């Protein structure tokens, strides 16, 4: 964990000076690798079942990645809805490369929300034994997905999580987590239109 924190601190130091988008993406990749390398250390129950061999997707190859991928899909849908709700094109992003059919701006917005709205929820579901191995199904080729029962459990937990309140540092008031993507999308739109000098990301501790 200390090594991962050191990587993140070093990344932040270099990001402050970087102006090249490809270099920034490289730093982000290094930080993400360090983050997911220690993700297993936060699993306190069923450690063998939910052992994570790095982040993998399309398809996910283990139960932990299956949970994360499903939660990221739910969160991305909310982020796309948020950016489109304030009149922005969800496919025109900044940090994620532009690809046909890819919601790059939705993915950009999702980055600051993944740890608290998806990653922490995945760990909570596992550590409280709310999901177990019988909530998954393995498919040909080694792909692992949530079963219908597992998806229902995760969706219900996600919806409940969105009802929890958080103190928003800019608004200086409590708001439900479910409104945060829409608030951040509105702040980004205001910045792009010149109404705000800087965009303030959602920082949660």
mmCIF file with all atom_site columns, C-alpha atoms in Angstrom, residues 5-203:
data_model
loop_
_atom_site.group_PDB
_atom_site.id
_atom_site.type_symbol
_atom_site.label_atom_id
_atom_site.label_alt_id
_atom_site.label_comp_id
_atom_site.label_asym_id
_atom_site.label_entity_id
_atom_site.label_seq_id
_atom_site.pdbx_PDB_ins_code
_atom_site.Cartn_x
_atom_site.Cartn_y
_atom_site.Cartn_z
_atom_site.occupancy
_atom_site.B_iso_or_equiv
_atom_site.pdbx_formal_charge
_atom_site.auth_seq_id
_atom_site.auth_comp_id
_atom_site.auth_asym_id
_atom_site.auth_atom_id
_atom_site.pdbx_PDB_model_num
ATOM 1   C CA . UNK A 1 5   ? 0.798   5.543   -2.490  1.00 0.00 ? 5   UNK A CA 1
ATOM 2   C CA . UNK A 1 6   ? 4.351   6.516   -3.452  1.00 0.00 ? 6   UNK A CA 1
ATOM 3   C CA . UNK A 1 7   ? 3.598   5.822   -7.118  1.00 0.00 ? 7   UNK A CA 1
ATOM 4   C CA . UNK A 1 8   ? 0.501   8.003   -6.911  1.00 0.00 ? 8   UNK A CA 1
ATOM 5   C CA . UNK A 1 9   ? 2.423   10.812  -5.205  1.00 0.00 ? 9   UNK A CA 1
ATOM 6   C CA . UNK A 1 10  ? 5.105   10.660  -7.907  1.00 0.00 ? 10  UNK A CA 1
ATOM 7   C CA . UNK A 1 11  ? 2.402   10.678  -10.600 1.00 0.00 ? 11  UNK A CA 1
ATOM 8   C CA . UNK A 1 12  ? 0.786   13.791  -9.149  1.00 0.00 ? 12  UNK A CA 1
ATOM 9   C CA . UNK A 1 13  ? 4.169   15.521  -9.061  1.00 0.00 ? 13  UNK A CA 1
ATOM 10  C CA . UNK A 1 14  ? 4.787   14.839  -12.758 1.00 0.00 ? 14  UNK A CA 1
ATOM 11  C CA . UNK A 1 15  ? 1.209   15.560  -13.829 1.00 0.00 ? 15  UNK A CA 1
ATOM 12  C CA . UNK A 1 16  ? 1.482   19.098  -12.537 1.00 0.00 ? 16  UNK A CA 1
ATOM 13  C CA . UNK A 1 17  ? 4.214   19.763  -15.093 1.00 0.00 ? 17  UNK A CA 1
ATOM 14  C CA . UNK A 1 18  ? 2.931   17.690  -18.001 1.00 0.00 ? 18  UNK A CA 1
ATOM 15  C CA . UNK A 1 19  ? 1.194   19.267  -20.988 1.00 0.00 ? 19  UNK A CA 1
ATOM 16  C CA . UNK A 1 20  ? 1.257   16.274  -23.362 1.00 0.00 ? 20  UNK A CA 1
ATOM 17  C CA . UNK A 1 21  ? -1.928  14.172  -23.461 1.00 0.00 ? 21  UNK A CA 1
ATOM 18  C CA . UNK A 1 22  ? -0.125  10.912  -24.279 1.00 0.00 ? 22  UNK A CA 1
ATOM 19  C CA . UNK A 1 23  ? 2.286   11.456  -21.401 1.00 0.00 ? 23  UNK A CA 1
ATOM 20  C CA . UNK A 1 24  ? -0.671  12.146  -19.092 1.00 0.00 ? 24  UNK A CA 1
ATOM 21  C CA . UNK A 1 25  ? -2.339  8.933   -20.210 1.00 0.00 ? 25  UNK A CA 1
ATOM 22  C CA . UNK A 1 26  ? 0.900   7.086   -19.476 1.00 0.00 ? 26  UNK A CA 1
ATOM 23  C CA . UNK A 1 27  ? 1.027   8.473   -15.950 1.00 0.00 ? 27  UNK A CA 1
ATOM 24  C CA . UNK A 1 28  ? -2.623  7.500   -15.434 1.00 0.00 ? 28  UNK A CA 1
ATOM 25  C CA . UNK A 1 29  ? -1.862  3.963   -16.591 1.00 0.00 ? 29  UNK A CA 1
ATOM 26  C CA . UNK A 1 30  ? 1.026   3.631   -14.136 1.00 0.00 ? 30  UNK A CA 1
ATOM 27  C CA . UNK A 1 31  ? -1.122  4.911   -11.269 1.00 0.00 ? 31  UNK A CA 1
ATOM 28  C CA . UNK A 1 32  ? -3.968  2.552   -12.199 1.00 0.00 ? 32  UNK A CA 1
ATOM 29  C CA . UNK A 1 33  ? -1.611  -0.440  -12.303 1.00 0.00 ? 33  UNK A CA 1
ATOM 30  C CA . UNK A 1 34  ? -0.290  0.417   -8.846  1.00 0.00 ? 34  UNK A CA 1
ATOM 31  C CA . UNK A 1 35  ? -3.828  0.864   -7.525  1.00 0.00 ? 35  UNK A CA 1
ATOM 32  C CA . UNK A 1 36  ? -5.169  -2.454  -8.793  1.00 0.00 ? 36  UNK A CA 1
ATOM 33  C CA . UNK A 1 37  ? -1.974  -4.265  -7.807  1.00 0.00 ? 37  UNK A CA 1
ATOM 34  C CA . UNK A 1 38  ? -2.889  -3.738  -4.140  1.00 0.00 ? 38  UNK A CA 1
ATOM 35  C CA . UNK A 1 39  ? -6.662  -4.053  -4.528  1.00 0.00 ? 39  UNK A CA 1
ATOM 36  C CA . UNK A 1 40  ? -6.614  -7.572  -3.062  1.00 0.00 ? 40  UNK A CA 1
ATOM 37  C CA . UNK A 1 41  ? -5.285  -6.216  0.228   1.00 0.00 ? 41  UNK A CA 1
ATOM 38  C CA . UNK A 1 42  ? -8.667  -4.565  0.837   1.00 0.00 ? 42  UNK A CA 1
ATOM 39  C CA . UNK A 1 43  ? -10.566 -7.858  0.487   1.00 0.00 ? 43  UNK A CA 1
ATOM 40  C CA . UNK A 1 44  ? -11.126 -9.189  4.001   1.00 0.00 ? 44  UNK A CA 1
ATOM 41  C CA . UNK A 1 45  ? -13.511 -12.064 3.240   1.00 0.00 ? 45  UNK A CA 1
ATOM 42  C CA . UNK A 1 46  ? -13.289 -14.907 0.696   1.00 0.00 ? 46  UNK A CA 1
ATOM 43  C CA . UNK A 1 47  ? -9.859  -13.718 -0.351  1.00 0.00 ? 47  UNK A CA 1
ATOM 44  C CA . UNK A 1 48  ? -9.159  -16.765 -2.540  1.00 0.00 ? 48  UNK A CA 1
ATOM 45  C CA . UNK A 1 49  ? -12.482 -16.487 -4.375  1.00 0.00 ? 49  UNK A CA 1
ATOM 46  C CA . UNK A 1 50  ? -12.084 -12.798 -5.060  1.00 0.00 ? 50  UNK A CA 1
ATOM 47  C CA . UNK A 1 51  ? -8.363  -12.736 -5.760  1.00 0.00 ? 51  UNK A CA 1
ATOM 48  C CA . UNK A 1 52  ? -7.710  -10.215 -8.514  1.00 0.00 ? 52  UNK A CA 1
ATOM 49  C CA . UNK A 1 53  ? -4.966  -10.883 -11.034 1.00 0.00 ? 53  UNK A CA 1
ATOM 50  C CA . UNK A 1 54  ? -4.820  -7.308  -12.255 1.00 0.00 ? 54  UNK A CA 1
ATOM 51  C CA . UNK A 1 55  ? -7.599  -5.394  -13.936 1.00 0.00 ? 55  UNK A CA 1
ATOM 52  C CA . UNK A 1 56  ? -9.079  -7.248  -16.910 1.00 0.00 ? 56  UNK A CA 1
ATOM 53  C CA . UNK A 1 57  ? -12.247 -6.727  -18.946 1.00 0.00 ? 57  UNK A CA 1
ATOM 54  C CA . UNK A 1 58  ? -13.910 -7.580  -22.245 1.00 0.00 ? 58  UNK A CA 1
ATOM 55  C CA . UNK A 1 59  ? -14.329 -10.150 -20.850 1.00 0.00 ? 59  UNK A CA 1
ATOM 56  C CA . UNK A 1 60  ? -13.661 -10.102 -17.095 1.00 0.00 ? 60  UNK A CA 1
ATOM 57  C CA . UNK A 1 61  ? -11.753 -13.224 -16.087 1.00 0.00 ? 61  UNK A CA 1
ATOM 58  C CA . UNK A 1 62  ? -12.478 -13.455 -12.352 1.00 0.00 ? 62  UNK A CA 1
ATOM 59  C CA . UNK A 1 63  ? -15.321 -12.592 -9.938  1.00 0.00 ? 63  UNK A CA 1
ATOM 60  C CA . UNK A 1 64  ? -13.762 -9.332  -8.707  1.00 0.00 ? 64  UNK A CA 1
ATOM 61  C CA . UNK A 1 65  ? -13.313 -7.994  -12.221 1.00 0.00 ? 65  UNK A CA 1
ATOM 62  C CA . UNK A 1 66  ? -16.850 -9.111  -13.044 1.00 0.00 ? 66  UNK A CA 1
ATOM 63  C CA . UNK A 1 67  ? -18.263 -7.040  -10.174 1.00 0.00 ? 67  UNK A CA 1
ATOM 64  C CA . UNK A 1 68  ? -16.147 -4.007  -11.046 1.00 0.00 ? 68  UNK A CA 1
ATOM 65  C CA . UNK A 1 69  ? -17.021 -4.155  -14.743 1.00 0.00 ? 69  UNK A CA 1
ATOM 66  C CA . UNK A 1 70  ? -20.740 -4.354  -13.975 1.00 0.00 ? 70  UNK A CA 1
ATOM 67  C CA . UNK A 1 71  ? -20.584 -1.441  -11.526 1.00 0.00 ? 71  UNK A CA 1
ATOM 68  C CA . UNK A 1 72  ? -18.548 0.631   -13.997 1.00 0.00 ? 72  UNK A CA 1
ATOM 69  C CA . UNK A 1 73  ? -21.241 0.024   -16.607 1.00 0.00 ? 73  UNK A CA 1
ATOM 70  C CA . UNK A 1 74  ? -23.938 1.282   -14.242 1.00 0.00 ? 74  UNK A CA 1
ATOM 71  C CA . UNK A 1 75  ? -21.866 4.333   -13.313 1.00 0.00 ? 75  UNK A CA 1
ATOM 72  C CA . UNK A 1 76  ? -20.968 5.109   -16.921 1.00 0.00 ? 76  UNK A CA 1
ATOM 73  C CA . UNK A 1 77  ? -24.640 5.116   -17.877 1.00 0.00 ? 77  UNK A CA 1
ATOM 74  C CA . UNK A 1 78  ? -25.271 7.693   -15.143 1.00 0.00 ? 78  UNK A CA 1
ATOM 75  C CA . UNK A 1 79  ? -22.321 9.812   -16.288 1.00 0.00 ? 79  UNK A CA 1
ATOM 76  C CA . UNK A 1 80  ? -23.387 9.743   -19.938 1.00 0.00 ? 80  UNK A CA 1
ATOM 77  C CA . UNK A 1 81  ? -26.889 10.772  -18.916 1.00 0.00 ? 81  UNK A CA 1
ATOM 78  C CA . UNK A 1 82  ? -25.405 13.593  -16.838 1.00 0.00 ? 82  UNK A CA 1
ATOM 79  C CA . UNK A 1 83  ? -23.195 15.093  -19.568 1.00 0.00 ? 83  UNK A CA 1
ATOM 80  C CA . UNK A 1 84  ? -25.898 14.801  -22.210 1.00 0.00 ? 84  UNK A CA 1
ATOM 81  C CA . UNK A 1 85  ? -28.401 16.343  -19.797 1.00 0.00 ? 85  UNK A CA 1
ATOM 82  C CA . UNK A 1 86  ? -26.418 19.603  -19.801 1.00 0.00 ? 86  UNK A CA 1
ATOM 83  C CA . UNK A 1 87  ? -26.046 19.676  -23.578 1.00 0.00 ? 87  UNK A CA 1
ATOM 84  C CA . UNK A 1 88  ? -22.567 18.171  -24.010 1.00 0.00 ? 88  UNK A CA 1
ATOM 85  C CA . UNK A 1 89  ? -21.587 15.455  -26.495 1.00 0.00 ? 89  UNK A CA 1
ATOM 86  C CA . UNK A 1 90  ? -20.700 12.377  -24.449 1.00 0.00 ? 90  UNK A CA 1
ATOM 87  C CA . UNK A 1 91  ? -18.356 11.089  -27.167 1.00 0.00 ? 91  UNK A CA 1
ATOM 88  C CA . UNK A 1 92  ? -16.120 14.197  -27.179 1.00 0.00 ? 92  UNK A CA 1
ATOM 89  C CA . UNK A 1 93  ? -13.795 13.616  -24.241 1.00 0.00 ? 93  UNK A CA 1
ATOM 90  C CA . UNK A 1 94  ? -10.452 14.956  -23.058 1.00 0.00 ? 94  UNK A CA 1
ATOM 91  C CA . UNK A 1 95  ? -8.449  12.158  -21.437 1.00 0.00 ? 95  UNK A CA 1
ATOM 92  C CA . UNK A 1 96  ? -9.971  9.109   -23.130 1.00 0.00 ? 96  UNK A CA 1
ATOM 93  C CA . UNK A 1 97  ? -9.112  8.674   -26.793 1.00 0.00 ? 97  UNK A CA 1
ATOM 94  C CA . UNK A 1 98  ? -11.877 9.442   -29.262 1.00 0.00 ? 98  UNK A CA 1
ATOM 95  C CA . UNK A 1 99  ? -13.285 6.297   -30.850 1.00 0.00 ? 99  UNK A CA 1
ATOM 96  C CA . UNK A 1 100 ? -16.531 5.740   -32.774 1.00 0.00 ? 100 UNK A CA 1
ATOM 97  C CA . UNK A 1 101 ? -19.322 4.770   -30.396 1.00 0.00 ? 101 UNK A CA 1
ATOM 98  C CA . UNK A 1 102 ? -17.217 5.392   -27.294 1.00 0.00 ? 102 UNK A CA 1
ATOM 99  C CA . UNK A 1 103 ? -18.561 7.709   -24.580 1.00 0.00 ? 103 UNK A CA 1
ATOM 100 C CA . UNK A 1 104 ? -15.202 9.378   -23.963 1.00 0.00 ? 104 UNK A CA 1
ATOM 101 C CA . UNK A 1 105 ? -16.560 12.321  -21.969 1.00 0.00 ? 105 UNK A CA 1
ATOM 102 C CA . UNK A 1 106 ? -18.701 9.986   -19.882 1.00 0.00 ? 106 UNK A CA 1
ATOM 103 C CA . UNK A 1 107 ? -15.573 7.935   -19.149 1.00 0.00 ? 107 UNK A CA 1
ATOM 104 C CA . UNK A 1 108 ? -13.663 11.106  -18.237 1.00 0.00 ? 108 UNK A CA 1
ATOM 105 C CA . UNK A 1 109 ? -16.332 12.119  -15.750 1.00 0.00 ? 109 UNK A CA 1
ATOM 106 C CA . UNK A 1 110 ? -16.532 8.596   -14.363 1.00 0.00 ? 110 UNK A CA 1
ATOM 107 C CA . UNK A 1 111 ? -12.831 8.549   -13.399 1.00 0.00 ? 111 UNK A CA 1
ATOM 108 C CA . UNK A 1 112 ? -13.275 10.811  -10.380 1.00 0.00 ? 112 UNK A CA 1
ATOM 109 C CA . UNK A 1 113 ? -16.327 8.850   -9.181  1.00 0.00 ? 113 UNK A CA 1
ATOM 110 C CA . UNK A 1 114 ? -15.213 5.239   -9.673  1.00 0.00 ? 114 UNK A CA 1
ATOM 111 C CA . UNK A 1 115 ? -13.338 4.766   -6.378  1.00 0.00 ? 115 UNK A CA 1
ATOM 112 C CA . UNK A 1 116 ? -16.235 5.816   -4.162  1.00 0.00 ? 116 UNK A CA 1
ATOM 113 C CA . UNK A 1 117 ? -19.317 4.821   -6.173  1.00 0.00 ? 117 UNK A CA 1
ATOM 114 C CA . UNK A 1 118 ? -18.002 1.557   -7.628  1.00 0.00 ? 118 UNK A CA 1
ATOM 115 C CA . UNK A 1 119 ? -14.780 0.284   -6.049  1.00 0.00 ? 119 UNK A CA 1
ATOM 116 C CA . UNK A 1 120 ? -15.806 0.848   -2.429  1.00 0.00 ? 120 UNK A CA 1
ATOM 117 C CA . UNK A 1 121 ? -19.213 -0.670  -3.111  1.00 0.00 ? 121 UNK A CA 1
ATOM 118 C CA . UNK A 1 122 ? -17.636 -3.777  -4.654  1.00 0.00 ? 122 UNK A CA 1
ATOM 119 C CA . UNK A 1 123 ? -15.439 -4.221  -1.587  1.00 0.00 ? 123 UNK A CA 1
ATOM 120 C CA . UNK A 1 124 ? -18.395 -3.680  0.742   1.00 0.00 ? 124 UNK A CA 1
ATOM 121 C CA . UNK A 1 125 ? -20.489 -6.317  -1.043  1.00 0.00 ? 125 UNK A CA 1
ATOM 122 C CA . UNK A 1 126 ? -17.655 -8.825  -0.816  1.00 0.00 ? 126 UNK A CA 1
ATOM 123 C CA . UNK A 1 127 ? -16.469 -8.065  2.712   1.00 0.00 ? 127 UNK A CA 1
ATOM 124 C CA . UNK A 1 128 ? -20.023 -8.211  4.077   1.00 0.00 ? 128 UNK A CA 1
ATOM 125 C CA . UNK A 1 129 ? -20.589 -11.487 2.185   1.00 0.00 ? 129 UNK A CA 1
ATOM 126 C CA . UNK A 1 130 ? -23.542 -10.013 0.294   1.00 0.00 ? 130 UNK A CA 1
ATOM 127 C CA . UNK A 1 131 ? -22.267 -11.697 -2.853  1.00 0.00 ? 131 UNK A CA 1
ATOM 128 C CA . UNK A 1 132 ? -20.540 -15.061 -3.076  1.00 0.00 ? 132 UNK A CA 1
ATOM 129 C CA . UNK A 1 133 ? -19.305 -17.529 -5.669  1.00 0.00 ? 133 UNK A CA 1
ATOM 130 C CA . UNK A 1 134 ? -22.814 -18.759 -6.495  1.00 0.00 ? 134 UNK A CA 1
ATOM 131 C CA . UNK A 1 135 ? -23.609 -15.246 -7.760  1.00 0.00 ? 135 UNK A CA 1
ATOM 132 C CA . UNK A 1 136 ? -21.312 -15.787 -10.768 1.00 0.00 ? 136 UNK A CA 1
ATOM 133 C CA . UNK A 1 137 ? -21.279 -17.922 -13.857 1.00 0.00 ? 137 UNK A CA 1
ATOM 134 C CA . UNK A 1 138 ? -18.308 -18.947 -15.980 1.00 0.00 ? 138 UNK A CA 1
ATOM 135 C CA . UNK A 1 139 ? -18.671 -18.998 -19.735 1.00 0.00 ? 139 UNK A CA 1
ATOM 136 C CA . UNK A 1 140 ? -16.630 -20.650 -22.493 1.00 0.00 ? 140 UNK A CA 1
ATOM 137 C CA . UNK A 1 141 ? -13.187 -19.131 -22.866 1.00 0.00 ? 141 UNK A CA 1
ATOM 138 C CA . UNK A 1 142 ? -12.801 -18.348 -19.163 1.00 0.00 ? 142 UNK A CA 1
ATOM 139 C CA . UNK A 1 143 ? -15.068 -15.295 -19.008 1.00 0.00 ? 143 UNK A CA 1
ATOM 140 C CA . UNK A 1 144 ? -16.747 -14.718 -15.631 1.00 0.00 ? 144 UNK A CA 1
ATOM 141 C CA . UNK A 1 145 ? -19.974 -12.737 -15.276 1.00 0.00 ? 145 UNK A CA 1
ATOM 142 C CA . UNK A 1 146 ? -22.489 -12.030 -12.549 1.00 0.00 ? 146 UNK A CA 1
ATOM 143 C CA . UNK A 1 147 ? -25.526 -14.286 -12.673 1.00 0.00 ? 147 UNK A CA 1
ATOM 144 C CA . UNK A 1 148 ? -29.018 -12.805 -12.848 1.00 0.00 ? 148 UNK A CA 1
ATOM 145 C CA . UNK A 1 149 ? -29.273 -13.113 -9.063  1.00 0.00 ? 149 UNK A CA 1
ATOM 146 C CA . UNK A 1 150 ? -25.860 -11.486 -8.636  1.00 0.00 ? 150 UNK A CA 1
ATOM 147 C CA . UNK A 1 151 ? -26.723 -8.600  -10.955 1.00 0.00 ? 151 UNK A CA 1
ATOM 148 C CA . UNK A 1 152 ? -29.911 -7.927  -9.015  1.00 0.00 ? 152 UNK A CA 1
ATOM 149 C CA . UNK A 1 153 ? -27.984 -7.827  -5.720  1.00 0.00 ? 153 UNK A CA 1
ATOM 150 C CA . UNK A 1 154 ? -25.437 -5.369  -7.134  1.00 0.00 ? 154 UNK A CA 1
ATOM 151 C CA . UNK A 1 155 ? -28.063 -3.121  -8.757  1.00 0.00 ? 155 UNK A CA 1
ATOM 152 C CA . UNK A 1 156 ? -30.035 -2.865  -5.502  1.00 0.00 ? 156 UNK A CA 1
ATOM 153 C CA . UNK A 1 157 ? -26.865 -2.034  -3.559  1.00 0.00 ? 157 UNK A CA 1
ATOM 154 C CA . UNK A 1 158 ? -25.853 0.550   -6.172  1.00 0.00 ? 158 UNK A CA 1
ATOM 155 C CA . UNK A 1 159 ? -29.222 2.280   -6.024  1.00 0.00 ? 159 UNK A CA 1
ATOM 156 C CA . UNK A 1 160 ? -29.026 2.383   -2.218  1.00 0.00 ? 160 UNK A CA 1
ATOM 157 C CA . UNK A 1 161 ? -25.497 3.792   -2.419  1.00 0.00 ? 161 UNK A CA 1
ATOM 158 C CA . UNK A 1 162 ? -26.751 6.607   -4.640  1.00 0.00 ? 162 UNK A CA 1
ATOM 159 C CA . UNK A 1 163 ? -29.169 7.625   -1.894  1.00 0.00 ? 163 UNK A CA 1
ATOM 160 C CA . UNK A 1 164 ? -26.348 8.154   0.620   1.00 0.00 ? 164 UNK A CA 1
ATOM 161 C CA . UNK A 1 165 ? -25.460 11.790  1.158   1.00 0.00 ? 165 UNK A CA 1
ATOM 162 C CA . UNK A 1 166 ? -22.079 13.444  0.763   1.00 0.00 ? 166 UNK A CA 1
ATOM 163 C CA . UNK A 1 167 ? -20.894 16.942  1.579   1.00 0.00 ? 167 UNK A CA 1
ATOM 164 C CA . UNK A 1 168 ? -20.058 18.654  -1.706  1.00 0.00 ? 168 UNK A CA 1
ATOM 165 C CA . UNK A 1 169 ? -17.001 20.903  -1.211  1.00 0.00 ? 169 UNK A CA 1
ATOM 166 C CA . UNK A 1 170 ? -18.061 23.528  -3.766  1.00 0.00 ? 170 UNK A CA 1
ATOM 167 C CA . UNK A 1 171 ? -21.774 23.670  -3.012  1.00 0.00 ? 171 UNK A CA 1
ATOM 168 C CA . UNK A 1 172 ? -21.018 23.383  0.710   1.00 0.00 ? 172 UNK A CA 1
ATOM 169 C CA . UNK A 1 173 ? -24.107 21.302  1.343   1.00 0.00 ? 173 UNK A CA 1
ATOM 170 C CA . UNK A 1 174 ? -25.113 17.673  1.513   1.00 0.00 ? 174 UNK A CA 1
ATOM 171 C CA . UNK A 1 175 ? -26.287 16.028  -1.705  1.00 0.00 ? 175 UNK A CA 1
ATOM 172 C CA . UNK A 1 176 ? -27.169 12.418  -2.587  1.00 0.00 ? 176 UNK A CA 1
ATOM 173 C CA . UNK A 1 177 ? -24.416 10.498  -4.347  1.00 0.00 ? 177 UNK A CA 1
ATOM 174 C CA . UNK A 1 178 ? -26.809 9.924   -7.225  1.00 0.00 ? 178 UNK A CA 1
ATOM 175 C CA . UNK A 1 179 ? -26.805 13.656  -8.006  1.00 0.00 ? 179 UNK A CA 1
ATOM 176 C CA . UNK A 1 180 ? -23.025 14.015  -8.022  1.00 0.00 ? 180 UNK A CA 1
ATOM 177 C CA . UNK A 1 181 ? -22.526 13.051  -11.720 1.00 0.00 ? 181 UNK A CA 1
ATOM 178 C CA . UNK A 1 182 ? -25.131 15.642  -12.712 1.00 0.00 ? 182 UNK A CA 1
ATOM 179 C CA . UNK A 1 183 ? -23.575 18.324  -10.487 1.00 0.00 ? 183 UNK A CA 1
ATOM 180 C CA . UNK A 1 184 ? -20.106 17.633  -11.873 1.00 0.00 ? 184 UNK A CA 1
ATOM 181 C CA . UNK A 1 185 ? -21.382 17.651  -15.450 1.00 0.00 ? 185 UNK A CA 1
ATOM 182 C CA . UNK A 1 186 ? -22.996 21.030  -14.845 1.00 0.00 ? 186 UNK A CA 1
ATOM 183 C CA . UNK A 1 187 ? -19.745 22.386  -13.360 1.00 0.00 ? 187 UNK A CA 1
ATOM 184 C CA . UNK A 1 188 ? -17.795 21.112  -16.364 1.00 0.00 ? 188 UNK A CA 1
ATOM 185 C CA . UNK A 1 189 ? -20.282 22.706  -18.760 1.00 0.00 ? 189 UNK A CA 1
ATOM 186 C CA . UNK A 1 190 ? -19.983 26.027  -16.926 1.00 0.00 ? 190 UNK A CA 1
ATOM 187 C CA . UNK A 1 191 ? -16.198 25.873  -17.147 1.00 0.00 ? 191 UNK A CA 1
ATOM 188 C CA . UNK A 1 192 ? -16.246 25.088  -20.877 1.00 0.00 ? 192 UNK A CA 1
ATOM 189 C CA . UNK A 1 193 ? -18.643 27.967  -21.499 1.00 0.00 ? 193 UNK A CA 1
ATOM 190 C CA . UNK A 1 194 ? -16.381 30.384  -19.652 1.00 0.00 ? 194 UNK A CA 1
ATOM 191 C CA . UNK A 1 195 ? -18.584 30.850  -16.572 1.00 0.00 ? 195 UNK A CA 1
ATOM 192 C CA . UNK A 1 196 ? -16.004 29.224  -14.245 1.00 0.00 ? 196 UNK A CA 1
ATOM 193 C CA . UNK A 1 197 ? -12.258 29.722  -14.379 1.00 0.00 ? 197 UNK A CA 1
ATOM 194 C CA . UNK A 1 198 ? -11.494 26.141  -13.363 1.00 0.00 ? 198 UNK A CA 1
ATOM 195 C CA . UNK A 1 199 ? -13.292 22.828  -13.147 1.00 0.00 ? 199 UNK A CA 1
ATOM 196 C CA . UNK A 1 200 ? -13.369 21.445  -9.605  1.00 0.00 ? 200 UNK A CA 1
ATOM 197 C CA . UNK A 1 201 ? -13.377 17.623  -9.515  1.00 0.00 ? 201 UNK A CA 1
ATOM 198 C CA . UNK A 1 202 ? -15.256 15.708  -6.857  1.00 0.00 ? 202 UNK A CA 1
ATOM 199 C CA . UNK A 1 203 ? -12.724 14.780  -4.175  1.00 0.00 ? 203 UNK A CA 1
#
